[in-house]
Tab-separated table of C-alpha atoms and ligand atoms in Angstrom:
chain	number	residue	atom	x	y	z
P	1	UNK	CA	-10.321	73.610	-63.843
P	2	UNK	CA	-6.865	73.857	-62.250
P	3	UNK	CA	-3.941	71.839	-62.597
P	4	UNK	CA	-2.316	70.600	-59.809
P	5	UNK	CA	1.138	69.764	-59.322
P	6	UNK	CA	3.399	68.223	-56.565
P	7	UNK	CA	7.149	68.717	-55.971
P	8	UNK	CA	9.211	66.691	-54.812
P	9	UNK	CA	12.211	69.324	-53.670
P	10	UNK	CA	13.818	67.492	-50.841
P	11	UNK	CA	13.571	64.636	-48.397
P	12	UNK	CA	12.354	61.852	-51.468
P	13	UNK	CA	15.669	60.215	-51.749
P	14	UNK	CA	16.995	60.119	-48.502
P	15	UNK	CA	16.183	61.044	-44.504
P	16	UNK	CA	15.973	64.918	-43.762
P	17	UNK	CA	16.235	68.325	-45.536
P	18	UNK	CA	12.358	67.623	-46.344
P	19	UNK	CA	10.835	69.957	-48.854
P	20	UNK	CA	8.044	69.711	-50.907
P	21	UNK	CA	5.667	72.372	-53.097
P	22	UNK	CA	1.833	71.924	-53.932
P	23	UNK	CA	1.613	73.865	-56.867
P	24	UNK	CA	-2.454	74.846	-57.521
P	25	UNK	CA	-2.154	76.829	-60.891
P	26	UNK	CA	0.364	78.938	-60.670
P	27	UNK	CA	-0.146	79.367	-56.822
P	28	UNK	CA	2.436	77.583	-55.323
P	29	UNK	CA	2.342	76.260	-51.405
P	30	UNK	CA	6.192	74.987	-49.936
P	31	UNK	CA	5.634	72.170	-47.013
P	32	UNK	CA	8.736	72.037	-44.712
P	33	UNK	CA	11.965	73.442	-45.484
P	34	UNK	CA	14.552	71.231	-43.548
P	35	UNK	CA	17.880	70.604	-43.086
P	36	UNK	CA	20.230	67.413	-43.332
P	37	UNK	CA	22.399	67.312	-40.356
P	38	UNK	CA	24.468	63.792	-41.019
P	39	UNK	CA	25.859	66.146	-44.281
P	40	UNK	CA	26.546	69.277	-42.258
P	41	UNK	CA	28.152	66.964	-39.362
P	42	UNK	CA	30.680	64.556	-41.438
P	43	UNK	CA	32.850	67.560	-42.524
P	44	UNK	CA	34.873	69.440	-39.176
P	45	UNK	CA	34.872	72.854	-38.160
P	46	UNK	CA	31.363	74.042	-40.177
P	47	UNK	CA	29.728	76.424	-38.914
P	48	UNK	CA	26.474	75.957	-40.759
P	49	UNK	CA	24.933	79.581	-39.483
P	50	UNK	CA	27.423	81.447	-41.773
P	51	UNK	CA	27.886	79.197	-44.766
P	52	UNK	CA	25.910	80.067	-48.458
P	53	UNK	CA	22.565	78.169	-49.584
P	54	UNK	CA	24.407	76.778	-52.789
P	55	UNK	CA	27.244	75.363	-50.403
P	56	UNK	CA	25.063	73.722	-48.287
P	57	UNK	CA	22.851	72.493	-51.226
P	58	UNK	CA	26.013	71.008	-53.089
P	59	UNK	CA	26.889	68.902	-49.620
P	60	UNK	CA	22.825	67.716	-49.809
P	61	UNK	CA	22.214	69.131	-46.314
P	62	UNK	CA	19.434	71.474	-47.574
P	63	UNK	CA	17.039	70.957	-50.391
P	64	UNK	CA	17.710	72.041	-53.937
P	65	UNK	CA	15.325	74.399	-54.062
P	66	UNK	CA	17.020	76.218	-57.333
P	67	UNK	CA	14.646	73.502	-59.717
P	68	UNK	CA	11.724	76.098	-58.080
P	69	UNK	CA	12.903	78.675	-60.528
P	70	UNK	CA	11.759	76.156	-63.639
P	71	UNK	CA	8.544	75.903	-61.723
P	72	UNK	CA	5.591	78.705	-63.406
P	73	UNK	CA	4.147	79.972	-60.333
P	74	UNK	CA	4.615	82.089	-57.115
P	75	UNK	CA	4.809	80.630	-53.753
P	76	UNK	CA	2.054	81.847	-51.761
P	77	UNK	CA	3.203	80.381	-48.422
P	78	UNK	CA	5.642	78.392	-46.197
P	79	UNK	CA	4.195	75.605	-44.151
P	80	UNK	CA	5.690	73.880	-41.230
P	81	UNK	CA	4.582	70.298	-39.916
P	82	UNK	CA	6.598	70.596	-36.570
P	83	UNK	CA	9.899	71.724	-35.172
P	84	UNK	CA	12.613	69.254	-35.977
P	85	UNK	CA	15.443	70.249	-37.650
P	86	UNK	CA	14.619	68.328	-40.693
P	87	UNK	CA	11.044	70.541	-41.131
P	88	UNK	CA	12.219	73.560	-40.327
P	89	UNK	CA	16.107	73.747	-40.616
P	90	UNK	CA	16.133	74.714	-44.204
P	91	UNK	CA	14.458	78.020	-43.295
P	92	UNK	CA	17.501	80.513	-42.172
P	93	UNK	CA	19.100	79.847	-45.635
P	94	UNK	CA	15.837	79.441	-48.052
P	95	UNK	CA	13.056	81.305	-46.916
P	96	UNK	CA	14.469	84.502	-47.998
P	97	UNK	CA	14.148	83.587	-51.419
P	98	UNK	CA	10.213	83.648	-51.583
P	99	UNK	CA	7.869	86.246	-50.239
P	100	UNK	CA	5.574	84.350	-48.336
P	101	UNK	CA	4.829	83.717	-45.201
P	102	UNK	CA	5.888	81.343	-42.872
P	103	UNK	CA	2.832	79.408	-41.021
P	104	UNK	CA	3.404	76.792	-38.119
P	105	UNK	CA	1.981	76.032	-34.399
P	106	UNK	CA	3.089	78.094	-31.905
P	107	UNK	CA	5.918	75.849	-30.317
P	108	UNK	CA	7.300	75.228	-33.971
P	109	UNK	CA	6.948	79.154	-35.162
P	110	UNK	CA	9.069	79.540	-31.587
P	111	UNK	CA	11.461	77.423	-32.650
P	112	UNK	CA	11.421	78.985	-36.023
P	113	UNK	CA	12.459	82.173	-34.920
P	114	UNK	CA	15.363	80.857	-32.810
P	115	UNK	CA	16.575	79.564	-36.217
P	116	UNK	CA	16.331	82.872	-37.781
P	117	UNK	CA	17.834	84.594	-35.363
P	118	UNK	CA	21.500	82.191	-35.335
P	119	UNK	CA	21.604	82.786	-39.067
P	120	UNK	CA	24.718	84.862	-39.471
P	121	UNK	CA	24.951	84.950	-43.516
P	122	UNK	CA	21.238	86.161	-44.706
P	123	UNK	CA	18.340	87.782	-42.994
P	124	UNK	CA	14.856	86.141	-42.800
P	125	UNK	CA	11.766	88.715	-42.611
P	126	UNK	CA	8.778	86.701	-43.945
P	127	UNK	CA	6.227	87.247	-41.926
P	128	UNK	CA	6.098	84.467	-39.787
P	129	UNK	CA	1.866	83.175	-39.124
P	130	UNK	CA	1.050	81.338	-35.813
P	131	UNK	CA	-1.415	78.559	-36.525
P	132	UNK	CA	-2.778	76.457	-33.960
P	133	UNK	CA	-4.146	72.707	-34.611
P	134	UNK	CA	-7.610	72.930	-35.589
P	135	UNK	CA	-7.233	76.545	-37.028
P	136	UNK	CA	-7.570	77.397	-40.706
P	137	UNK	CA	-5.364	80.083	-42.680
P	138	UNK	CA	-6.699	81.990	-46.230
P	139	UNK	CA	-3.920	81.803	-48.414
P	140	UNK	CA	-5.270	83.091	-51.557
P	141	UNK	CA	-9.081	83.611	-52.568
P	142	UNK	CA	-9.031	79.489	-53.225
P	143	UNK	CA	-6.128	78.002	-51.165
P	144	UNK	CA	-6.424	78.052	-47.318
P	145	UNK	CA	-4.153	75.647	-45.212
P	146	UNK	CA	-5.870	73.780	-42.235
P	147	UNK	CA	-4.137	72.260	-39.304
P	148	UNK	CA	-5.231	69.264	-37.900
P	149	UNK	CA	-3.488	67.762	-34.256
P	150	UNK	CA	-1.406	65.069	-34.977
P	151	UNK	CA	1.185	63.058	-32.316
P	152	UNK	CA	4.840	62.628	-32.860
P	153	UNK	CA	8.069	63.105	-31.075
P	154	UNK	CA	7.835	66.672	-30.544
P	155	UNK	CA	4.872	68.881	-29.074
P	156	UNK	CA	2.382	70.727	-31.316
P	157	UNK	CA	2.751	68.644	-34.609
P	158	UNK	CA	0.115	69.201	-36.766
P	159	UNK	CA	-1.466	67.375	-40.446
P	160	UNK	CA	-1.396	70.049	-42.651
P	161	UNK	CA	-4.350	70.319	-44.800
P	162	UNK	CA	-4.051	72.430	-48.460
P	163	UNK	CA	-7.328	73.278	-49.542
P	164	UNK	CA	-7.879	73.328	-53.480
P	165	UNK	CA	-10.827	74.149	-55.721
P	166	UNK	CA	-9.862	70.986	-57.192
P	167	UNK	CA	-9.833	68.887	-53.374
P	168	UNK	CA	-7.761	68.601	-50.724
P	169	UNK	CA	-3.978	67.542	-50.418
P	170	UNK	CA	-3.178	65.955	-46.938
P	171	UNK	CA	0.509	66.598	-45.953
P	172	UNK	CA	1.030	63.570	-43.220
P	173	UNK	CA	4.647	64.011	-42.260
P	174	UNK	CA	5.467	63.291	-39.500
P	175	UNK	CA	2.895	61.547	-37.338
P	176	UNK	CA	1.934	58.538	-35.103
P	177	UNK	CA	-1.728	57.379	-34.235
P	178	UNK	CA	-0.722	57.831	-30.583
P	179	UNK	CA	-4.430	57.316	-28.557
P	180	UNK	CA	-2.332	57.707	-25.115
P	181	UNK	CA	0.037	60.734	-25.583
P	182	UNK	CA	1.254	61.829	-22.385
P	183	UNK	CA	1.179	65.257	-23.538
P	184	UNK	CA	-1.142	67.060	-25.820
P	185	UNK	CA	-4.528	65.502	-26.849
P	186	UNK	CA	-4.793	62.208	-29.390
P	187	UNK	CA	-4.577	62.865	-33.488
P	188	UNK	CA	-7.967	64.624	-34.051
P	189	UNK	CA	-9.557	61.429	-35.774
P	190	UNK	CA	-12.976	62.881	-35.674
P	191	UNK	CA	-11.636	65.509	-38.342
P	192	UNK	CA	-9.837	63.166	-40.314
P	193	UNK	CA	-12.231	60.971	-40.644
P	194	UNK	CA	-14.816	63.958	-41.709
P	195	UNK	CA	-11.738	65.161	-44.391
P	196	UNK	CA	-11.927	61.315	-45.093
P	197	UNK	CA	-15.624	61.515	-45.992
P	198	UNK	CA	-15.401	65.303	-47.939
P	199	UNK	CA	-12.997	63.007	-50.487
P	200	UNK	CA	-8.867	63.562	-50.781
P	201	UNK	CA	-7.574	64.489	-53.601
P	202	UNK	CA	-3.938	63.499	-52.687
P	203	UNK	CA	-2.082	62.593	-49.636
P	204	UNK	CA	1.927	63.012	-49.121
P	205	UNK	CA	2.721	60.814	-46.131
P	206	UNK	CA	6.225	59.959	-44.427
P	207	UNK	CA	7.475	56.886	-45.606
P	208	UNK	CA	9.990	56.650	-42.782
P	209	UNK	CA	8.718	53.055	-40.595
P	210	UNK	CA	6.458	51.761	-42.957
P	211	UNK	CA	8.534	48.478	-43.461
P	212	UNK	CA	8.202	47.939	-39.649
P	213	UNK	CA	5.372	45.612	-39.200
P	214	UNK	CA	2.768	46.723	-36.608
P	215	UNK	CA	1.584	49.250	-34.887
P	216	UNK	CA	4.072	52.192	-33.266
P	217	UNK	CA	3.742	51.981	-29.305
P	218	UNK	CA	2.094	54.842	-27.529
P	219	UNK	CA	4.467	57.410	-26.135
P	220	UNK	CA	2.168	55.834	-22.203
P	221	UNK	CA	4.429	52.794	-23.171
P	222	UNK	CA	8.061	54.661	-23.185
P	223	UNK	CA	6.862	56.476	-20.223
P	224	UNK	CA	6.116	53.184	-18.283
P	225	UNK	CA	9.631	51.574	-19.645
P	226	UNK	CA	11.978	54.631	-18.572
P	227	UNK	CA	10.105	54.550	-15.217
P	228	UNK	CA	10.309	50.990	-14.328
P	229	UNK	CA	14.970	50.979	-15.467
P	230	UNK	CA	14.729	54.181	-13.239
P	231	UNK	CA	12.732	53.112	-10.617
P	232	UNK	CA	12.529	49.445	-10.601
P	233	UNK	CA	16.000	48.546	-9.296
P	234	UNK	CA	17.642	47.529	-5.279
P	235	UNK	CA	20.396	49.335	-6.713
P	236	UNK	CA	18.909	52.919	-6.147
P	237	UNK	CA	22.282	54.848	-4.638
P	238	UNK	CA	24.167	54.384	-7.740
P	239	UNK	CA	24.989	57.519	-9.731
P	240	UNK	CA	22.186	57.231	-12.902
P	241	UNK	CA	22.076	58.946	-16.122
P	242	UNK	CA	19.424	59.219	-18.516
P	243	UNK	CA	20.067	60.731	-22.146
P	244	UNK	CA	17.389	61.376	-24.642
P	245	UNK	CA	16.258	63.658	-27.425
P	246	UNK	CA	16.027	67.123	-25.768
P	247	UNK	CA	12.848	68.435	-28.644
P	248	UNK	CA	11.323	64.990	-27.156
P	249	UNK	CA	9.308	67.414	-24.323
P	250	UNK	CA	6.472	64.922	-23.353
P	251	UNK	CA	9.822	61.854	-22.849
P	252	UNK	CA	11.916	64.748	-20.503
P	253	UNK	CA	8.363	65.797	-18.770
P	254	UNK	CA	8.352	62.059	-17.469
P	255	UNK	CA	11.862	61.839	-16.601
P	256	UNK	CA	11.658	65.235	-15.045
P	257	UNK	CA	8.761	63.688	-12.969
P	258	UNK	CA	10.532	60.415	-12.375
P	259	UNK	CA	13.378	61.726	-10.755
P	260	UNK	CA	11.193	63.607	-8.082
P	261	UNK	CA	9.356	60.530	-6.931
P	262	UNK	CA	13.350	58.751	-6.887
P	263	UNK	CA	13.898	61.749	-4.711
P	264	UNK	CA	16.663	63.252	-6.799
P	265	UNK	CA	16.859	66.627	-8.002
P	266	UNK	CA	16.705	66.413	-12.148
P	267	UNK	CA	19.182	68.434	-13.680
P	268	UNK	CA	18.787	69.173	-17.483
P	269	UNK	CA	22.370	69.509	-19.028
P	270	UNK	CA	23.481	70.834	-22.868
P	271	UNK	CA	22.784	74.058	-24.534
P	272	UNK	CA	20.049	71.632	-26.921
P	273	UNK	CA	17.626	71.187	-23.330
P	274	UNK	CA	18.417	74.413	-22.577
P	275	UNK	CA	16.717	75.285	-25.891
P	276	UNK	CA	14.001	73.332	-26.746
P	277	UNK	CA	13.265	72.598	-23.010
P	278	UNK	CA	12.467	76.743	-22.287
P	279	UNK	CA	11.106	77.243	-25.093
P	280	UNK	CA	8.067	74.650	-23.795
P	281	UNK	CA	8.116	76.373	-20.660
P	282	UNK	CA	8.013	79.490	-21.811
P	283	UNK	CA	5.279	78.601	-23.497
P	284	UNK	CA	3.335	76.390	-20.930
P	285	UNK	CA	3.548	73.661	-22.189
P	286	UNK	CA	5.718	72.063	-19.522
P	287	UNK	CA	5.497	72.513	-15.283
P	288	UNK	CA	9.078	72.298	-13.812
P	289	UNK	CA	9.405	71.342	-10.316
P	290	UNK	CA	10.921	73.984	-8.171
P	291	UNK	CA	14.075	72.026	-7.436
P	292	UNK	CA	15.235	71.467	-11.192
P	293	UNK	CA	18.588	73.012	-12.452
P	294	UNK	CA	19.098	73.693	-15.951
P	295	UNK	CA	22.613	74.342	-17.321
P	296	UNK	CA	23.559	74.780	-21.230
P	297	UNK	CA	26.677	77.178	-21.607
P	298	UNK	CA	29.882	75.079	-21.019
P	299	UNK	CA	31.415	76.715	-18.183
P	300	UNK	CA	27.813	75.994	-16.165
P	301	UNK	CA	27.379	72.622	-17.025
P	302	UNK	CA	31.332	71.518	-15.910
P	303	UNK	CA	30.581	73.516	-13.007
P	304	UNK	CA	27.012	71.901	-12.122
P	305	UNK	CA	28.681	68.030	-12.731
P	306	UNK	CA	31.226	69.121	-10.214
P	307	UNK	CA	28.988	69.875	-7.983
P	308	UNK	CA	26.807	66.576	-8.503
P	309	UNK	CA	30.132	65.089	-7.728
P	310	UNK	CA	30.796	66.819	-4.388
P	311	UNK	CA	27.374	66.632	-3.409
P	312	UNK	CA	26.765	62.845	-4.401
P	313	UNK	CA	25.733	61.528	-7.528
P	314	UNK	CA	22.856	59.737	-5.644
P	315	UNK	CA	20.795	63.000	-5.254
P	316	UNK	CA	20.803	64.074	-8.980
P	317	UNK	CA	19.439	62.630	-12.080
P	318	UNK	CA	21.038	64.164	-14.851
P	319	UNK	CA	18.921	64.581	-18.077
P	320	UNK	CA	21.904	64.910	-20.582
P	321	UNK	CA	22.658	65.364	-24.305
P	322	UNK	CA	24.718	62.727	-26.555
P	323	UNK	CA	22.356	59.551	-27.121
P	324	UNK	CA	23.720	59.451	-30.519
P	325	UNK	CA	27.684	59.735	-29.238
P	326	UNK	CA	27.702	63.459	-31.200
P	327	UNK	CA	31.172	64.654	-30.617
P	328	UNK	CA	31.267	67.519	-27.956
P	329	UNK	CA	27.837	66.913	-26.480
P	330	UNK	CA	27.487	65.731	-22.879
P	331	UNK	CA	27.832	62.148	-22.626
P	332	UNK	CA	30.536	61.567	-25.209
P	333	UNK	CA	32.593	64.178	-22.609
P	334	UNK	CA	32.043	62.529	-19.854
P	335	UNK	CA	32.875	59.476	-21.453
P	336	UNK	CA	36.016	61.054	-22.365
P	337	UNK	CA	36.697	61.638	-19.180
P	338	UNK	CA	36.402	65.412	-19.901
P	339	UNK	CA	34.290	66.614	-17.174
P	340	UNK	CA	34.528	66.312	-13.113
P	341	UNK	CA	31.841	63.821	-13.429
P	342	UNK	CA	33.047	60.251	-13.507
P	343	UNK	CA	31.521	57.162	-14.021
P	344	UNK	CA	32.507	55.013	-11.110
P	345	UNK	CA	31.836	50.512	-11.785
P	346	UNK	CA	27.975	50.193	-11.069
P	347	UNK	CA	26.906	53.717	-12.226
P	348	UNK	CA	23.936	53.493	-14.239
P	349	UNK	CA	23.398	55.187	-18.352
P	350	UNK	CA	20.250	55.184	-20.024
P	351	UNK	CA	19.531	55.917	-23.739
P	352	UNK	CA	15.640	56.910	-23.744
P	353	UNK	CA	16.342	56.965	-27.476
P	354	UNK	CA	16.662	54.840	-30.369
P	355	UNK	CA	20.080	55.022	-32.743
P	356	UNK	CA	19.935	56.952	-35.862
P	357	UNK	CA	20.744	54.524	-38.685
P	358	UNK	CA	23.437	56.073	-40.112
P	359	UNK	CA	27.092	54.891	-40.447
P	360	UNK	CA	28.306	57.911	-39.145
P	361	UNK	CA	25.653	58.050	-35.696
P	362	UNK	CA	26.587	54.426	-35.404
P	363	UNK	CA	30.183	55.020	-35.372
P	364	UNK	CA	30.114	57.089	-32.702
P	365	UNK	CA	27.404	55.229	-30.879
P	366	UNK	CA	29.585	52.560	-30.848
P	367	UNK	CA	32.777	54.613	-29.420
P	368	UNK	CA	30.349	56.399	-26.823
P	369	UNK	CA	29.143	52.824	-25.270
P	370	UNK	CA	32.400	51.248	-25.261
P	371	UNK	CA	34.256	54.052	-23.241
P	372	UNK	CA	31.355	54.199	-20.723
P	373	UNK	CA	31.610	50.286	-20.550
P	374	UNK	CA	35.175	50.389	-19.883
P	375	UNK	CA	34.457	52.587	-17.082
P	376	UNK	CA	32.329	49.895	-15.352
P	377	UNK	CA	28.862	51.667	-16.461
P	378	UNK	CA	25.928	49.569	-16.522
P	379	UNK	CA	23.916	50.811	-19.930
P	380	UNK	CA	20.377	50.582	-20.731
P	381	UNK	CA	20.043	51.034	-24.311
P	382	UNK	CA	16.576	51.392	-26.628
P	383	UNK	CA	14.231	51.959	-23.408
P	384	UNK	CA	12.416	54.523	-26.016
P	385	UNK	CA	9.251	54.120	-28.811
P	386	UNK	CA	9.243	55.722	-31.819
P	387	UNK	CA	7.193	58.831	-32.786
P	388	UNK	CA	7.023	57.410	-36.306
P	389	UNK	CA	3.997	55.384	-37.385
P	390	UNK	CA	4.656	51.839	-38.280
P	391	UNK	CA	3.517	49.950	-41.650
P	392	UNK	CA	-0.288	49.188	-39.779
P	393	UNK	CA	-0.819	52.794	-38.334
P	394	UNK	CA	-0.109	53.629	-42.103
P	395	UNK	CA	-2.260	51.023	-43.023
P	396	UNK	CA	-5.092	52.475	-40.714
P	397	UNK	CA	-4.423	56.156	-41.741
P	398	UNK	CA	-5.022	55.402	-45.705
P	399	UNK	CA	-8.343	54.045	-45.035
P	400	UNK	CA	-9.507	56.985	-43.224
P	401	UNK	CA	-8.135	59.242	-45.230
P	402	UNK	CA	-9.221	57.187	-48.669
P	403	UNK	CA	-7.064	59.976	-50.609
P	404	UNK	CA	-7.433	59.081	-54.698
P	405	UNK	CA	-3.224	59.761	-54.754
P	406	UNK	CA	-0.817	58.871	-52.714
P	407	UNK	CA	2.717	59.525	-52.810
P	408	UNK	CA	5.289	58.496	-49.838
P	409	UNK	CA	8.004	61.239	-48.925
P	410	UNK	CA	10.254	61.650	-45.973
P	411	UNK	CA	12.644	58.555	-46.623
P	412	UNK	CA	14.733	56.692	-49.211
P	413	UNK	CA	13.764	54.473	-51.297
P	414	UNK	CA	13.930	51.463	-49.521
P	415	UNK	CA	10.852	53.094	-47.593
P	416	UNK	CA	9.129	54.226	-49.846
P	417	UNK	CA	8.698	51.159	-51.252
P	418	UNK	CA	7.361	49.926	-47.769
P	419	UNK	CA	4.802	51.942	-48.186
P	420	UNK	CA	4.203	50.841	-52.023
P	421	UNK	CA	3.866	47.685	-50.897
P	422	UNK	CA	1.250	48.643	-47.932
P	423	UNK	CA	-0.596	50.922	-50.520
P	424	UNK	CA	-0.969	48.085	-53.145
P	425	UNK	CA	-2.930	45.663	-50.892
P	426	UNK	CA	-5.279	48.537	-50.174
P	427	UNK	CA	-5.742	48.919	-53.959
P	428	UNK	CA	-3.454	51.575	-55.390
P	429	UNK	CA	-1.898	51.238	-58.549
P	430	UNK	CA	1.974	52.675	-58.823
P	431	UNK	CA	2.422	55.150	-61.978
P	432	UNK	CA	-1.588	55.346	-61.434
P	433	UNK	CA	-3.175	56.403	-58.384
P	434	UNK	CA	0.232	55.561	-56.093
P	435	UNK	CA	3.121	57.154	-57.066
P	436	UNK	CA	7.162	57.300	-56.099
P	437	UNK	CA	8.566	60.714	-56.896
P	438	UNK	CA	12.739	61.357	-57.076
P	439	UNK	CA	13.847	64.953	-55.865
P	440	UNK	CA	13.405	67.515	-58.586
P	441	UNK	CA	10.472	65.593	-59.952
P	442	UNK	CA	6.905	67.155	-60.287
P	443	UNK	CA	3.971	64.937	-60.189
P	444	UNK	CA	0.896	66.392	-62.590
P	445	UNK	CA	-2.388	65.723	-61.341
P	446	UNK	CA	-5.349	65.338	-64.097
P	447	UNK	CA	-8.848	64.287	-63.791
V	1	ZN	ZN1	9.830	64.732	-37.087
């Protein structure tokens, strides 16, 4: 028989730079390779794309990944969940170090290479393996990964499946049981419940909401919110921004739609929508209206508000970057009063987003709101749902699942033991069949 062993590399003691190897024998499989940004963003002046691996790893934005080295056992392959930075950030400065290749959906292995190609310090030339949901990839004569649709924040985010002679390991991070996605199909629970029945050896699940009682609203439910602040309002000649998450593609479909039927012309400002928002159309999996204007380089976007300006702010809706107050990003500089946009008494700012809870991002959330209230903005703050599932949805997903391990990643502590708590009054024992793993630690599996 083979022993099995999981890593916990990154990700287990706090939010972001998620990392975490299945080791089957002496085959090893890496999930997600991501990036802290709150420890890249406190210090001025970085500039991440040229700094070392051990630099970044000693500030905690990356995972440790030198406890690999103590690990017996080559890694076969690189697995990515989805596209957000803290999956797939880790990749320009670690990936390098393992010949293997890198496997994601198409929309993530996009974003992938955009990653690879900023990196100004090392060169990444694993071969990089699109996978679409559903698909399965051979690994090594027993390992194959499977992809299995999931929902979450961002397009084309997959469970990923590692297939053992000893059982499968379920990699569920991140997801939400979303039934009423507005883009992209619902989580494939036909084939989870099927994996379900074929018996789970071990599941690795975001711990992230677990403590939040309920069940996460469907993305249908942020799409009818943001419609009804844009739409549902006498006060329709008012200049109106909305600000959201630009990797959230299905949230800036809507608004893109939204401000047609307003009859405004959406424009999508900061080099981030520029990015992420292509990228899906490049792809297909976004339609643009024929009127939309998309500016990301500096010098374009100043220019484009000044136009808005001349033009009237009543014909635009501006789809801009900043929710979280990020110095230098759109709506902190217009609250600074940095661009030829103003905001005049009356003019309307909407966060489709939640804030990140982090001293820092709160900080500066703070600042941002406060200097667009002084300018007489009206603010709409929280019109958003979360693409994380909440303590029932992980409730809901253990029972289909049924997995005889299960160990919570993707959050501190405090979550984790969320999720302890859920797991217990399903049955699972902690330090037996449930089990809370530290970064650096390796969890041995025996019969
Ligand atoms: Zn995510």
């Amino acid at each position: 028989m083979t022993d099995i062993g999981i890593i916990a590399v990154g990700g287990y003691n706090e939010m972001g730079r998620n990392m975490t190897a299945v080791r089957v024998g002496e085959d090893i499989i890496i999930l997600d390779m991501g990036l802290r940004l709150d420890r890249v963003q406190i210090h001025e002046d970085v500039e991440i794309n040229k700094m070392h691996s051990l630099e970044l790893i000693e500030m905690g934005a990356i995972p440790d990944d030198t406890i690999m080295k103590e690990i017996n056992g080559t890694v076969r392959a690189i697995v990515c969940t989805h596209g957000h930075l803290d999956h797939i950030g880790g990749i320009p400065k670690l990936a390098h170090r393992y010949a293997a290749p890198i496997i994601s959906t198409p929309y993530t292995t996009a974003l992938i290479k955009q990653q690879i190609e900023s990196e100004r310090k090392f060169g990444v030339k694993n071969k990089i393996v699109t996978l679409n949901a559903g698909g399965i990839y051979q690994v090594t004569k027993d390992i194959s990964i499977e992809f299995i649709r999931a929902q979450h924040s961002i397009i084309d985010c997959v469970f990923a499946v590692v297939h053992t002679p000893e059982g499968a390991i379920l990699y569920a991070c991140d997801y939400k049981l979303d039934r009423m996605p507005t883009m992209g199909e619902k989580p494939d629970f036909d084939r989870l419940k099927s994996l379900g029945k074929e018996g789970v050896l071990a599941m690795i699940t975001e711990s992230t909401n677990s403590g939040v009682p309920g069940k996460t609203p469907s993305e249908s439910i942020a799409h009818d919110l943001v419609r009804d602040v844009l739409l549902g309002t006498e006060e329709s000649d008012v200049g109106m921004i909305v600000t959201t998450f630009a990797s959230h593609i299905a949230r800036i479909n809507s608004i893109i739609k939204f401000a047609t039927e307003m009859g405004r012309v959406p424009v999508l400002i900061g080099r981030a929508m520029d990015n992420y928002v292509l990228t899906a159309k490049e792809l297909g999996y976004i339609d643009f209206p024929d009127n939309i204007e998309i500016y990301g380089a500096r010098k374009d976007v100043d220019k484009a508000l000044k136009k808005i300006v001349n033009k009237g702010k009543d014909k635009y809706l501006p789809i801009v970057t900043g929710h979280q107050g990020e110095p230098g990003a759109i709506l902190p500089r217009i609250a600074n009063g940095e661009t030829p946009y103003t905001i005049d008494p009356g003019d309307r700012v909407i966060f489709s987003a939640n804030v990140i809870p982090s001293p820092m991002t709160e900080g500066n959330r703070y600042s941002l709101e406060t200097k667009l209230k002084m300018r007489g903005a009206r603010l709409f703050t929280d019109v958003h749902v979360s693409g994380h599932a909440c303590k029932e949805d992980h409730w809901e997903l253990l029972r289909i699942i049924n997995p005889e391990h299960v160990i919570p990643a993707h959050g501190n502590i405090n979550m984790h033991s969320s999720y302890i708590e859920m797991a217990e009054d399903a049955g699972y024992v902690l330090g037996n069949t449930l089990h809370l793993l530290r970064n650096g630690e390796e969890l041995y599996i025996e019969e």
